[in-house]
CSV table of C-alpha atoms and ligand atoms in Angstrom, one decimal:
chain,number,residue,atom,x,y,z
W,1,UNK,CA,-27.7,16.6,-10.3
W,2,UNK,CA,-30.8,16.0,-8.3
W,3,UNK,CA,-31.1,14.4,-4.8
W,4,UNK,CA,-31.4,10.9,-6.2
W,5,UNK,CA,-27.9,9.7,-5.2
W,6,UNK,CA,-27.2,8.3,-1.7
W,7,UNK,CA,-23.6,9.3,-1.5
W,8,UNK,CA,-23.3,12.8,0.0
W,9,UNK,CA,-20.8,15.1,1.6
W,10,UNK,CA,-22.4,16.7,4.6
W,11,UNK,CA,-21.3,20.2,5.7
W,12,UNK,CA,-22.1,21.3,9.2
W,13,UNK,CA,-22.3,25.1,9.4
W,14,UNK,CA,-22.5,25.2,13.1
W,15,UNK,CA,-19.2,23.4,13.2
W,16,UNK,CA,-17.7,25.9,10.8
W,17,UNK,CA,-18.9,28.8,13.0
W,18,UNK,CA,-17.5,27.1,16.1
W,19,UNK,CA,-14.2,26.7,14.3
W,20,UNK,CA,-14.1,30.3,13.1
W,21,UNK,CA,-14.7,31.5,16.7
W,22,UNK,CA,-12.1,29.1,18.0
W,23,UNK,CA,-9.5,30.8,15.8
W,24,UNK,CA,-10.9,34.3,16.5
W,25,UNK,CA,-10.4,33.7,20.2
W,26,UNK,CA,-6.7,33.2,19.6
W,27,UNK,CA,-6.4,36.6,17.9
W,28,UNK,CA,-6.6,40.2,18.9
W,29,UNK,CA,-10.2,41.6,18.4
W,30,UNK,CA,-8.9,44.0,15.8
W,31,UNK,CA,-7.3,41.3,13.6
W,32,UNK,CA,-9.4,40.7,10.5
W,33,UNK,CA,-10.1,37.1,9.2
W,34,UNK,CA,-10.0,36.1,5.6
W,35,UNK,CA,-11.7,32.8,5.0
W,36,UNK,CA,-10.0,30.7,2.3
W,37,UNK,CA,-12.7,29.0,0.2
W,38,UNK,CA,-10.5,27.9,-2.7
W,39,UNK,CA,-11.0,24.4,-4.3
W,40,UNK,CA,-14.8,24.5,-3.6
W,41,UNK,CA,-14.2,25.4,0.0
W,42,UNK,CA,-11.7,22.6,0.6
W,43,UNK,CA,-14.0,20.2,-1.2
W,44,UNK,CA,-17.2,21.2,0.7
W,45,UNK,CA,-19.1,24.0,-1.1
W,46,UNK,CA,-17.5,27.4,-1.5
W,47,UNK,CA,-20.9,29.1,-2.2
W,48,UNK,CA,-22.6,27.7,0.9
W,49,UNK,CA,-19.6,28.4,3.1
W,50,UNK,CA,-19.2,32.0,1.7
W,51,UNK,CA,-23.0,32.7,2.1
W,52,UNK,CA,-22.8,31.6,5.7
W,53,UNK,CA,-19.6,33.4,6.6
W,54,UNK,CA,-20.2,36.6,4.6
W,55,UNK,CA,-21.3,38.6,7.7
W,56,UNK,CA,-18.6,37.0,9.9
W,57,UNK,CA,-15.3,37.6,8.0
W,58,UNK,CA,-13.7,40.5,6.3
W,59,UNK,CA,-12.4,38.8,3.2
W,60,UNK,CA,-12.6,35.6,1.2
W,61,UNK,CA,-9.8,34.1,-0.9
W,62,UNK,CA,-9.9,31.7,-3.9
W,63,UNK,CA,-7.1,30.5,-6.0
W,64,UNK,CA,-8.4,31.1,-9.5
W,65,UNK,CA,-10.7,33.5,-11.3
W,66,UNK,CA,-13.3,30.8,-12.0
W,67,UNK,CA,-13.8,30.3,-8.3
W,68,UNK,CA,-14.3,34.0,-7.8
W,69,UNK,CA,-16.9,34.1,-10.6
W,70,UNK,CA,-18.9,31.4,-8.9
W,71,UNK,CA,-19.0,33.4,-5.6
W,72,UNK,CA,-20.0,36.6,-7.3
W,73,UNK,CA,-22.7,34.8,-9.3
W,74,UNK,CA,-24.0,33.5,-6.0
W,75,UNK,CA,-24.4,37.1,-4.8
W,76,UNK,CA,-21.4,37.3,-2.5
W,77,UNK,CA,-20.5,40.9,-2.0
W,78,UNK,CA,-17.5,40.6,0.4
W,79,UNK,CA,-14.0,41.4,-1.0
W,80,UNK,CA,-12.5,38.4,-2.6
W,81,UNK,CA,-8.7,37.9,-3.0
W,82,UNK,CA,-7.7,35.9,-6.1
W,83,UNK,CA,-4.5,34.2,-5.1
W,84,UNK,CA,-3.3,33.0,-8.4
W,85,UNK,CA,-4.4,35.2,-11.3
W,86,UNK,CA,-2.9,35.2,-14.8
W,87,UNK,CA,-2.4,38.1,-17.1
W,88,UNK,CA,-5.4,37.2,-19.3
W,89,UNK,CA,-7.7,37.1,-16.2
W,90,UNK,CA,-7.1,40.7,-15.0
W,91,UNK,CA,-9.8,42.6,-16.9
W,92,UNK,CA,-12.4,40.1,-15.9
W,93,UNK,CA,-11.2,40.2,-12.3
W,94,UNK,CA,-11.6,44.0,-12.2
W,95,UNK,CA,-15.1,43.8,-13.9
W,96,UNK,CA,-16.2,41.4,-11.2
W,97,UNK,CA,-14.7,43.5,-8.4
W,98,UNK,CA,-12.3,40.7,-7.4
W,99,UNK,CA,-9.0,41.6,-6.0
W,100,UNK,CA,-5.8,40.1,-7.5
W,101,UNK,CA,-2.7,38.9,-5.8
W,102,UNK,CA,0.1,40.7,-7.7
W,103,UNK,CA,3.2,38.5,-7.6
W,104,UNK,CA,5.4,39.6,-10.4
W,105,UNK,CA,6.3,42.7,-12.4
W,106,UNK,CA,4.5,41.2,-15.4
W,107,UNK,CA,1.3,40.9,-13.5
W,108,UNK,CA,1.7,44.3,-11.9
W,109,UNK,CA,2.1,46.0,-15.4
W,110,UNK,CA,-0.8,43.9,-16.7
W,111,UNK,CA,-3.2,44.9,-13.9
W,112,UNK,CA,-2.3,48.6,-14.4
W,113,UNK,CA,-3.0,48.2,-18.1
W,114,UNK,CA,-6.2,46.4,-17.5
W,115,UNK,CA,-7.4,49.1,-15.1
W,116,UNK,CA,-6.4,51.7,-17.7
W,117,UNK,CA,-8.3,50.1,-20.5
W,118,UNK,CA,-11.4,49.7,-18.2
W,119,UNK,CA,-11.0,53.4,-17.1
W,120,UNK,CA,-10.9,52.3,-13.5
W,121,UNK,CA,-9.0,54.2,-10.8
W,122,UNK,CA,-7.8,53.3,-7.3
W,123,UNK,CA,-8.4,49.6,-7.9
W,124,UNK,CA,-7.3,47.5,-4.9
W,125,UNK,CA,-4.5,45.1,-5.5
W,126,UNK,CA,-2.5,42.8,-3.1
W,127,UNK,CA,1.3,42.6,-3.3
W,128,UNK,CA,2.8,39.2,-2.4
W,129,UNK,CA,6.3,38.7,-1.3
W,130,UNK,CA,8.2,35.5,-1.5
W,131,UNK,CA,10.0,35.1,1.8
W,132,UNK,CA,11.1,31.5,1.5
W,133,UNK,CA,8.3,29.3,0.2
W,134,UNK,CA,9.7,30.0,-3.3
W,135,UNK,CA,6.4,29.6,-5.0
W,136,UNK,CA,4.8,32.9,-5.9
W,137,UNK,CA,5.8,36.5,-5.1
W,138,UNK,CA,8.2,39.3,-5.5
W,139,UNK,CA,11.6,39.4,-3.9
W,140,UNK,CA,13.0,42.2,-1.8
W,141,UNK,CA,15.2,43.3,-4.8
W,142,UNK,CA,12.1,44.1,-6.8
W,143,UNK,CA,10.9,46.8,-4.4
W,144,UNK,CA,12.3,49.7,-6.4
W,145,UNK,CA,10.7,48.4,-9.6
W,146,UNK,CA,7.3,47.9,-7.8
W,147,UNK,CA,7.5,51.5,-6.4
W,148,UNK,CA,8.4,53.0,-9.8
W,149,UNK,CA,5.3,51.3,-11.3
W,150,UNK,CA,2.9,52.0,-8.5
W,151,UNK,CA,4.0,55.6,-7.8
W,152,UNK,CA,3.4,56.9,-11.3
W,153,UNK,CA,-0.2,56.0,-11.8
W,154,UNK,CA,-3.7,56.3,-10.3
W,155,UNK,CA,-5.2,53.1,-11.6
W,156,UNK,CA,-4.3,50.7,-8.7
W,157,UNK,CA,-3.8,51.0,-5.0
W,158,UNK,CA,-1.9,48.6,-2.9
W,159,UNK,CA,-4.6,47.5,-0.5
W,160,UNK,CA,-2.4,44.9,1.3
W,161,UNK,CA,1.0,43.4,1.4
W,162,UNK,CA,1.4,39.7,2.3
W,163,UNK,CA,3.5,36.6,2.3
W,164,UNK,CA,3.0,32.9,3.0
W,165,UNK,CA,4.9,30.6,5.4
W,166,UNK,CA,6.6,27.5,4.1
W,167,UNK,CA,6.4,25.3,7.2
W,168,UNK,CA,4.0,26.9,9.7
W,169,UNK,CA,2.9,23.6,11.1
W,170,UNK,CA,6.4,22.3,11.8
W,171,UNK,CA,8.0,23.6,14.9
W,172,UNK,CA,11.3,22.0,13.9
W,173,UNK,CA,11.4,24.7,11.3
W,174,UNK,CA,10.7,27.5,13.8
W,175,UNK,CA,14.0,29.2,13.1
W,176,UNK,CA,13.3,29.3,9.4
W,177,UNK,CA,9.8,30.6,10.0
W,178,UNK,CA,11.0,33.3,12.3
W,179,UNK,CA,13.4,34.3,9.6
W,180,UNK,CA,10.6,34.4,7.0
W,181,UNK,CA,8.6,36.6,9.4
W,182,UNK,CA,11.6,38.9,9.9
W,183,UNK,CA,12.1,39.2,6.1
W,184,UNK,CA,8.5,40.1,5.7
W,185,UNK,CA,8.8,42.8,8.4
W,186,UNK,CA,11.9,44.2,6.8
W,187,UNK,CA,10.2,44.3,3.4
W,188,UNK,CA,7.0,46.0,4.7
W,189,UNK,CA,8.9,48.5,6.8
W,190,UNK,CA,10.9,49.5,3.7
W,191,UNK,CA,8.0,49.5,1.3
W,192,UNK,CA,5.1,51.0,3.2
W,193,UNK,CA,6.5,54.5,4.0
W,194,UNK,CA,7.1,54.9,0.3
W,195,UNK,CA,3.5,54.1,-0.8
W,196,UNK,CA,0.9,56.8,-1.1
W,197,UNK,CA,-1.6,54.9,1.1
W,198,UNK,CA,-1.0,52.5,4.0
W,199,UNK,CA,-1.7,48.9,3.1
W,200,UNK,CA,-2.7,46.2,5.6
W,201,UNK,CA,-0.4,43.2,6.2
W,202,UNK,CA,-1.1,39.5,6.5
W,203,UNK,CA,1.0,36.3,6.7
W,204,UNK,CA,-0.6,33.5,8.7
W,205,UNK,CA,-2.6,30.5,7.5
W,206,UNK,CA,-4.3,28.0,9.9
W,207,UNK,CA,-1.2,26.5,11.5
W,208,UNK,CA,0.5,29.9,11.4
W,209,UNK,CA,-2.3,31.2,13.7
W,210,UNK,CA,-1.7,28.3,16.0
W,211,UNK,CA,2.0,28.6,16.2
W,212,UNK,CA,2.9,32.3,15.4
W,213,UNK,CA,-0.1,34.5,16.4
W,214,UNK,CA,2.2,36.3,18.8
W,215,UNK,CA,4.9,37.0,16.2
W,216,UNK,CA,3.1,37.5,12.9
W,217,UNK,CA,-0.6,38.3,13.4
W,218,UNK,CA,-0.3,41.7,11.6
W,219,UNK,CA,-3.7,43.1,10.4
W,220,UNK,CA,-5.4,39.9,9.0
W,221,UNK,CA,-5.0,36.1,8.9
W,222,UNK,CA,-5.9,33.7,6.2
W,223,UNK,CA,-7.8,30.8,7.7
W,224,UNK,CA,-8.3,27.8,5.5
W,225,UNK,CA,-8.3,24.2,6.7
W,226,UNK,CA,-9.0,25.2,10.3
W,227,UNK,CA,-12.4,26.4,9.4
W,228,UNK,CA,-13.2,22.9,8.2
W,229,UNK,CA,-12.1,21.4,11.5
W,230,UNK,CA,-8.4,20.4,10.9
W,231,UNK,CA,-5.5,21.7,12.9
W,232,UNK,CA,-1.8,20.8,13.4
W,233,UNK,CA,-2.2,17.8,15.7
W,234,UNK,CA,-4.8,15.8,17.6
W,235,UNK,CA,-4.8,18.1,20.6
W,236,UNK,CA,-5.4,21.2,18.5
W,237,UNK,CA,-8.0,19.4,16.3
W,238,UNK,CA,-9.9,18.3,19.4
W,239,UNK,CA,-10.7,22.0,20.0
W,240,UNK,CA,-12.4,22.1,16.7
W,241,UNK,CA,-15.7,20.6,15.5
W,242,UNK,CA,-16.0,18.2,12.6
W,243,UNK,CA,-17.6,20.1,9.7
W,244,UNK,CA,-17.3,17.5,6.9
W,245,UNK,CA,-18.7,14.0,6.8
W,246,UNK,CA,-18.8,11.8,3.7
W,247,UNK,CA,-21.7,9.3,3.8
W,248,UNK,CA,-23.1,6.5,1.7
W,249,UNK,CA,-25.0,3.3,2.1
W,250,UNK,CA,-24.4,-0.4,1.5
W,251,UNK,CA,-25.8,-1.4,-2.0
W,252,UNK,CA,-25.2,-5.1,-1.7
W,253,UNK,CA,-23.7,-7.7,0.6
W,254,UNK,CA,-21.8,-10.7,-0.9
W,255,UNK,CA,-20.4,-13.8,0.5
W,256,UNK,CA,-17.0,-14.7,-1.0
W,257,UNK,CA,-16.1,-18.4,-0.6
W,258,UNK,CA,-12.5,-19.4,0.0
W,259,UNK,CA,-10.5,-19.2,-3.2
W,260,UNK,CA,-12.7,-16.7,-4.9
W,261,UNK,CA,-11.6,-13.1,-5.7
W,262,UNK,CA,-13.0,-9.6,-5.4
W,263,UNK,CA,-12.9,-6.8,-7.9
W,264,UNK,CA,-10.8,-5.9,-10.9
W,265,UNK,CA,-7.6,-7.8,-11.5
W,266,UNK,CA,-8.7,-10.2,-8.8
W,267,UNK,CA,-6.6,-8.2,-6.4
W,268,UNK,CA,-8.2,-9.7,-3.3
W,269,UNK,CA,-8.3,-13.5,-2.9
W,270,UNK,CA,-10.3,-15.0,-0.1
W,271,UNK,CA,-8.3,-17.4,2.2
W,272,UNK,CA,-11.5,-18.1,4.1
W,273,UNK,CA,-15.1,-17.2,3.6
W,274,UNK,CA,-15.5,-13.4,3.8
W,275,UNK,CA,-18.5,-11.1,3.7
W,276,UNK,CA,-18.2,-8.0,1.6
W,277,UNK,CA,-20.3,-4.9,1.2
W,278,UNK,CA,-20.4,-2.9,-2.0
W,279,UNK,CA,-20.6,0.9,-1.6
W,280,UNK,CA,-21.5,3.4,-4.3
W,281,UNK,CA,-18.4,5.6,-4.2
W,282,UNK,CA,-15.2,5.1,-6.2
W,283,UNK,CA,-12.1,6.8,-7.6
W,284,UNK,CA,-14.2,9.1,-9.8
W,285,UNK,CA,-15.7,10.4,-6.6
W,286,UNK,CA,-12.2,11.1,-5.2
W,287,UNK,CA,-11.5,7.9,-3.4
W,288,UNK,CA,-8.0,7.3,-4.6
W,289,UNK,CA,-6.9,3.9,-5.8
W,290,UNK,CA,-4.2,4.2,-3.2
W,291,UNK,CA,-6.9,3.2,-0.7
W,292,UNK,CA,-7.4,-0.2,-2.2
W,293,UNK,CA,-6.3,-3.4,-0.7
W,294,UNK,CA,-6.8,-2.6,2.9
W,295,UNK,CA,-5.1,0.8,3.0
W,296,UNK,CA,-8.4,2.6,3.4
W,297,UNK,CA,-11.3,1.8,5.6
W,298,UNK,CA,-14.9,3.0,6.2
W,299,UNK,CA,-17.1,2.9,9.3
W,300,UNK,CA,-20.2,0.8,9.3
W,301,UNK,CA,-22.3,0.5,12.4
W,302,UNK,CA,-19.3,2.1,14.3
W,303,UNK,CA,-16.8,-0.6,13.2
W,304,UNK,CA,-13.9,-0.3,10.7
W,305,UNK,CA,-14.4,-2.1,7.4
W,306,UNK,CA,-11.3,-2.2,5.3
W,307,UNK,CA,-11.4,-1.8,1.5
W,308,UNK,CA,-11.1,-5.1,-0.2
W,309,UNK,CA,-9.3,-5.3,-3.6
W,310,UNK,CA,-8.9,-2.3,-5.9
W,311,UNK,CA,-11.0,0.8,-5.8
W,312,UNK,CA,-13.3,0.9,-8.9
W,313,UNK,CA,-14.4,4.0,-10.7
W,314,UNK,CA,-17.8,4.0,-9.0
W,315,UNK,CA,-17.6,1.5,-6.2
W,316,UNK,CA,-15.6,0.1,-3.4
W,317,UNK,CA,-16.0,-3.3,-1.7
W,318,UNK,CA,-15.3,-3.5,2.0
W,319,UNK,CA,-14.8,-6.4,4.4
W,320,UNK,CA,-17.8,-6.7,6.7
W,321,UNK,CA,-17.1,-10.3,7.9
W,322,UNK,CA,-17.2,-9.1,11.6
W,323,UNK,CA,-19.8,-6.5,11.2
W,324,UNK,CA,-23.5,-7.0,11.8
W,325,UNK,CA,-25.0,-5.1,8.8
W,326,UNK,CA,-27.5,-5.1,6.0
W,327,UNK,CA,-28.0,-3.6,2.6
W,328,UNK,CA,-29.1,0.0,3.0
W,329,UNK,CA,-27.1,0.6,6.2
W,330,UNK,CA,-25.2,3.9,6.5
W,331,UNK,CA,-21.5,3.9,5.6
W,332,UNK,CA,-19.2,6.6,6.8
W,333,UNK,CA,-16.4,7.2,4.3
W,334,UNK,CA,-15.1,10.2,6.2
W,335,UNK,CA,-16.4,9.9,9.8
W,336,UNK,CA,-14.6,12.8,11.3
W,337,UNK,CA,-11.2,14.6,11.3
W,338,UNK,CA,-9.3,11.8,13.0
W,339,UNK,CA,-10.6,9.4,10.4
W,340,UNK,CA,-9.5,11.7,7.5
W,341,UNK,CA,-6.1,12.3,9.1
W,342,UNK,CA,-5.6,8.6,9.6
W,343,UNK,CA,-6.6,7.8,6.0
W,344,UNK,CA,-4.3,10.5,4.8
W,345,UNK,CA,-1.4,9.1,6.8
W,346,UNK,CA,-2.0,5.6,5.5
W,347,UNK,CA,-1.9,6.9,1.9
W,348,UNK,CA,1.2,9.1,2.5
W,349,UNK,CA,-0.7,12.3,1.9
W,350,UNK,CA,-2.4,15.0,3.9
W,351,UNK,CA,-6.0,15.8,4.9
W,352,UNK,CA,-6.0,18.7,2.4
W,353,UNK,CA,-5.6,16.4,-0.5
W,354,UNK,CA,-8.4,14.0,0.7
W,355,UNK,CA,-10.9,16.7,1.2
W,356,UNK,CA,-10.3,18.5,-2.1
W,357,UNK,CA,-10.3,15.3,-4.1
W,358,UNK,CA,-14.0,14.7,-3.5
W,359,UNK,CA,-15.3,15.2,-7.0
W,360,UNK,CA,-18.3,17.3,-8.0
W,361,UNK,CA,-20.3,14.1,-8.7
W,362,UNK,CA,-20.8,13.8,-4.9
W,363,UNK,CA,-23.8,15.6,-3.7
W,364,UNK,CA,-23.2,18.3,-1.1
W,365,UNK,CA,-25.7,18.6,1.7
W,366,UNK,CA,-25.7,21.5,4.2
W,367,UNK,CA,-26.7,20.8,7.7
Y,401,PLP,C1,-4.4,27.9,0.8
Y,401,PLP,C2,-3.8,29.1,1.4
Y,401,PLP,C3,-4.0,29.6,2.7
Y,401,PLP,C4,-4.8,28.7,3.7
Y,401,PLP,O1,-4.0,27.7,4.3
Y,401,PLP,P1,-4.5,26.7,5.4
Y,401,PLP,O2,-3.3,26.0,5.8
Y,401,PLP,O3,-5.6,25.9,4.8
Y,401,PLP,O4,-5.1,27.6,6.5
Y,401,PLP,C5,-3.5,30.8,3.1
Y,401,PLP,N1,-2.7,31.5,2.3
Y,401,PLP,C6,-2.4,31.1,1.0
Y,401,PLP,C7,-1.5,32.0,0.2
Y,401,PLP,C8,-2.9,29.9,0.6
Y,401,PLP,O5,-2.6,29.5,-0.7
């Protein structure tokens, strides 16, 4: 798509760098940083972020093979951890020098087979343990089986051992989290002496770094949403810079007389004369229909303009009765982190979902 559409998501690389350094300053100098760039870099642009961060971080992570392919095609040479590979992906993963998360005996056997058939030796793999999230990973009981498979071959090497915290942002769950950390320590203490080479360890995501850097920093951290400017609460977020803004312009202004309606299903009915602005962004761009009927709002000339009626596929209409504005004026759909956090709260979701929902139709602009 060319540069002929006015709606754009702006990515501020200086802010990304500031945020990376803000997290690095909370860590020991020796601790490596993995930048999580899955889901198009949390909806921004994985390629642009990875190019920018390549010299600044030790690792990248993506969720799926396709995301790793995109980074390698863009010339990224840094190690890339693929967090959620499938059996059928493993040969291609190895060919592209991507490093798989190995989370089950099935996948472990499959990666050894894939390396064998490609005649590859000492290929780096990453063993994930489930310590309480109950999503993906081995359990402690599977250690003997892992060892039996890993010890009798030369095809793969355990480069790292890791786990993921279930509620790192929630200090009410501190006891549970400390238990997860303990379980991970027990597992790694048991496993590592039996491996031929010493893997590195990692456990913390963004809010883990904020809350558990003292207890579970290990050798590396996996920084995701924090890079993009989002932290656990307003005070922590204030230490970060806004890296993502979603902008558009007013296409048309309409005056709606009392008794008239706006949009599909006539969801909004004017009880008095109102002035609306039509904006070229809709649910196909990732603005959920949940934001219709006053739940969501944009900023125009520094004032809040609530969404009127239902969100359409390609448009929203907002109430600008009290805003001095004209066709062509700038509209901020995501002004900054606090705006995104507030929108997320109003729609009973989280900032992660709002950011990653912005569809590929929306142009990305790097600043
Ligand atoms: C997405 C993800 C992260 C990053 O989490 P943030 O909360 O965005 O920092 C880290 N580790 C794993 C396993 C993930 O899936």
